[in-house]
XYZ file of C-alpha atoms in Angstrom:
265
model
C 0.000 0.000 0.000
C 2.823 2.372 0.838
C 4.486 1.773 -2.533
C 1.199 2.419 -4.336
C 0.688 5.685 -2.438
C 4.242 6.839 -3.205
C 3.777 5.961 -6.875
C 0.511 7.922 -7.037
C 2.183 10.843 -5.285
C 5.051 10.872 -7.779
C 2.625 10.661 -10.673
C 0.545 13.512 -9.280
C 3.648 15.692 -8.853
C 4.734 14.919 -12.402
C 1.251 15.709 -13.726
C 1.249 19.028 -11.827
C 4.613 19.981 -13.343
C 3.456 19.043 -16.848
C 0.206 20.951 -16.354
C 2.108 24.093 -15.381
C 4.453 23.649 -18.315
C 1.568 23.264 -20.751
C 0.010 26.480 -19.491
C 3.150 28.388 -20.451
C 2.936 28.662 -24.241
C 6.453 30.041 -24.654
C 7.889 27.210 -22.577
C 6.075 24.631 -24.695
C 7.246 26.331 -27.884
C 10.828 26.290 -26.615
C 10.524 22.632 -25.641
C 9.219 21.722 -29.096
C 12.025 23.632 -30.836
C 14.697 21.994 -28.644
C 13.304 18.508 -29.236
C 13.048 19.025 -32.997
C 16.576 20.428 -33.298
C 18.019 17.647 -31.168
C 16.267 14.951 -33.209
C 17.376 16.626 -36.447
C 20.996 16.584 -35.273
C 20.867 12.986 -34.041
C 19.268 11.665 -37.233
C 21.212 13.930 -39.594
C 22.603 11.015 -41.686
C 19.039 9.873 -42.362
C 17.375 13.271 -42.829
C 20.097 15.107 -44.752
C 19.506 14.925 -48.531
C 23.253 15.094 -49.260
C 26.541 14.502 -47.467
C 28.002 17.563 -45.767
C 31.163 17.241 -47.934
C 29.354 16.379 -51.183
C 29.959 19.015 -53.862
C 27.749 19.874 -56.831
C 29.954 22.078 -58.990
C 27.153 22.561 -61.516
C 25.005 24.268 -58.884
C 27.379 26.626 -57.088
C 25.531 29.397 -55.213
C 22.194 27.835 -56.070
C 19.311 29.852 -54.631
C 17.077 28.211 -51.985
C 14.499 25.905 -53.513
C 14.297 22.826 -55.705
C 16.697 20.014 -54.842
C 18.599 22.308 -52.474
C 15.975 23.633 -50.067
C 18.321 26.164 -48.435
C 20.592 26.600 -51.464
C 24.265 25.757 -51.885
C 27.522 27.464 -50.949
C 30.582 28.465 -52.981
C 31.592 24.811 -53.394
C 28.132 23.549 -54.287
C 27.546 21.920 -50.903
C 23.964 21.667 -49.697
C 23.378 24.152 -46.871
C 20.517 22.185 -45.303
C 22.684 19.079 -45.005
C 25.537 21.067 -43.500
C 23.176 22.680 -41.003
C 21.898 19.286 -39.887
C 25.392 17.882 -39.458
C 26.555 21.167 -37.927
C 23.892 20.788 -35.251
C 25.704 17.675 -34.077
C 28.902 19.648 -33.549
C 27.123 22.523 -31.813
C 25.262 20.212 -29.440
C 28.456 18.259 -28.784
C 30.334 21.431 -27.890
C 27.497 22.669 -25.687
C 27.072 19.422 -23.755
C 30.760 18.544 -23.326
C 31.859 22.056 -22.346
C 29.059 22.299 -19.772
C 30.010 18.850 -18.444
C 33.594 20.034 -17.954
C 32.580 23.315 -16.338
C 29.874 21.879 -14.089
C 32.025 18.986 -12.857
C 34.956 21.188 -11.879
C 32.651 23.954 -10.661
C 30.683 21.615 -8.399
C 33.908 20.231 -6.916
C 35.318 23.698 -6.195
C 31.990 25.049 -4.935
C 31.428 22.015 -2.714
C 34.799 22.410 -1.017
C 34.337 26.163 -0.553
C 30.752 25.879 0.684
C 31.356 22.969 3.045
C 34.576 24.039 4.746
C 34.180 27.818 4.586
C 36.777 29.973 6.341
C 40.177 30.341 4.733
C 39.515 27.648 2.153
C 36.374 29.423 0.993
C 38.077 32.806 0.971
C 41.078 31.531 -0.982
C 38.969 29.769 -3.643
C 36.566 32.686 -4.054
C 39.354 35.245 -4.425
C 40.924 33.030 -7.082
C 37.592 32.930 -8.922
C 37.326 36.728 -8.606
C 40.647 37.083 -10.388
C 39.524 34.533 -12.966
C 36.267 36.384 -13.629
C 38.011 39.733 -13.975
C 38.794 38.752 -17.564
C 35.728 38.730 -19.879
C 34.617 35.166 -20.634
C 34.803 35.498 -24.415
C 38.258 37.075 -24.256
C 39.432 34.281 -21.967
C 37.998 31.662 -24.335
C 39.778 33.247 -27.283
C 43.073 33.346 -25.373
C 42.835 29.685 -24.322
C 41.697 28.502 -27.774
C 44.495 30.474 -29.419
C 47.067 28.988 -27.039
C 45.846 25.415 -27.521
C 45.293 25.826 -31.259
C 42.150 25.809 -33.411
C 39.929 22.737 -33.269
C 36.626 21.595 -31.841
C 38.188 19.756 -28.867
C 40.218 22.786 -27.832
C 37.135 24.984 -28.235
C 35.173 22.734 -25.878
C 37.985 22.864 -23.331
C 38.303 26.652 -23.623
C 34.577 27.248 -23.145
C 34.439 24.756 -20.287
C 37.311 26.395 -18.390
C 35.942 29.930 -18.743
C 32.508 29.008 -17.373
C 33.719 27.207 -14.221
C 33.295 30.209 -11.838
C 29.534 30.477 -12.408
C 28.931 26.837 -11.464
C 31.327 27.049 -8.527
C 29.584 30.080 -7.042
C 26.130 28.553 -7.529
C 27.211 25.335 -5.797
C 28.851 27.250 -2.954
C 25.683 29.256 -2.311
C 23.542 26.098 -2.303
C 25.945 24.308 0.068
C 26.003 27.216 2.504
C 22.205 27.195 2.692
C 22.074 23.428 3.314
C 25.076 22.659 5.542
C 23.323 23.953 8.667
C 20.386 21.558 8.356
C 19.638 18.991 11.051
C 20.400 15.950 8.913
C 23.886 17.322 8.181
C 24.463 17.850 11.907
C 23.223 14.312 12.575
C 25.634 12.895 9.986
C 28.463 14.863 11.585
C 27.463 13.598 15.051
C 27.854 9.960 14.003
C 31.362 10.715 12.679
C 30.508 10.397 8.987
C 33.408 11.392 6.761
C 33.372 14.754 5.023
C 33.239 13.042 1.651
C 30.172 11.035 2.657
C 28.407 14.088 4.095
C 29.046 16.084 0.929
C 28.147 13.301 -1.477
C 25.245 11.640 0.329
C 23.611 14.410 2.349
C 24.380 17.909 1.040
C 24.876 17.534 -2.709
C 21.543 15.766 -3.448
C 19.694 18.561 -1.624
C 21.691 21.386 -3.210
C 21.789 20.189 -6.803
C 18.430 21.628 -7.953
C 19.701 25.152 -8.837
C 22.632 23.546 -10.637
C 20.322 21.587 -12.927
C 18.722 24.842 -14.081
C 22.131 26.458 -14.493
C 23.400 23.517 -16.536
C 20.445 23.541 -18.945
C 20.849 27.276 -19.525
C 24.598 26.846 -19.867
C 24.257 24.519 -22.851
C 22.641 27.291 -24.904
C 25.293 29.809 -23.830
C 28.063 27.363 -24.718
C 26.598 26.822 -28.188
C 26.652 30.597 -28.761
C 30.222 30.812 -27.466
C 31.248 27.936 -29.754
C 29.662 29.717 -32.713
C 31.666 32.833 -31.829
C 34.933 30.892 -31.685
C 34.180 29.110 -34.962
C 33.289 32.438 -36.551
C 36.802 33.639 -35.687
C 38.375 30.433 -36.987
C 39.198 28.979 -33.561
C 36.482 26.309 -33.432
C 35.517 23.615 -35.927
C 37.836 23.491 -38.918
C 36.874 22.850 -42.573
C 35.362 20.727 -43.960
C 33.633 19.934 -40.647
C 30.327 21.866 -40.607
C 29.465 24.088 -37.650
C 26.949 26.915 -37.518
C 29.435 29.637 -36.563
C 31.941 28.465 -39.182
C 29.210 28.457 -41.840
C 28.286 32.021 -40.880
C 31.922 33.065 -41.109
C 32.346 31.433 -44.528
C 29.202 33.092 -45.872
C 30.081 36.658 -44.849
C 32.425 36.965 -47.857
C 29.434 36.620 -50.177
C 26.856 38.441 -48.048
C 26.162 41.158 -50.648
C 25.449 38.790 -53.543
C 24.189 35.712 -51.664
C 22.830 36.905 -48.290
C 21.143 33.559 -47.567
C 24.581 32.080 -46.844
C 24.635 34.204 -43.659
C 20.949 34.613 -42.930
C 20.098 30.914 -42.688
C 22.943 29.873 -40.319
C 22.366 33.044 -38.304
C 18.669 32.232 -37.815
C 19.531 28.686 -36.711
C 22.050 29.967 -34.165
């Protein structure tokens, strides 16, 4: 009976959340767009009418329409196909860079929030110095030092966004560490690692989940900026920012080369 009641309670909570989400039209529209773009990127080899490297030299700069729905570029490559494959790279950069930043940020924030005192002060002052440099400028500097490439771009974006996750985790830990269950765990001589991992982190992770989901979108924009400057994905690998950068040369005569990738970004 208890299991049945708990199951019904969980289902009711889920239904309440979905009901609230459905009432927000903009949230539902955003959810639909995210799902469609993710599915398009995952199934790009099936959906794309052409390969992202396939050239049609007889239809260079073909206008949108016909066999090439979004037109072709200066090498006769289908823009729609490159957008679909480019979505894979953009999502990969967004997810991996956020994974790097959130993992390191949660570790730093957990240590600072749990121990406090000099440890907290030292880590926070270090993050203050780190955040004194604009994030995009820091990403450019790191990507330039490591060299152009999608892996280095992910690492650069991940490193520059660590402070935000660290500060969020620290604030959550400081609000939770004074709770009774944490004091009880301390009273029975539980190790610091166990208290952090088993008692504090599960109850402080909720704001981080929101931060992580928002961070994916920001990382995709940052990746597009790096690729636009030639520090991200390298040809012939398609990426939305790189496609925008390649199309700016022909923006006067063939504006769709910039408009279409720009709208997708």
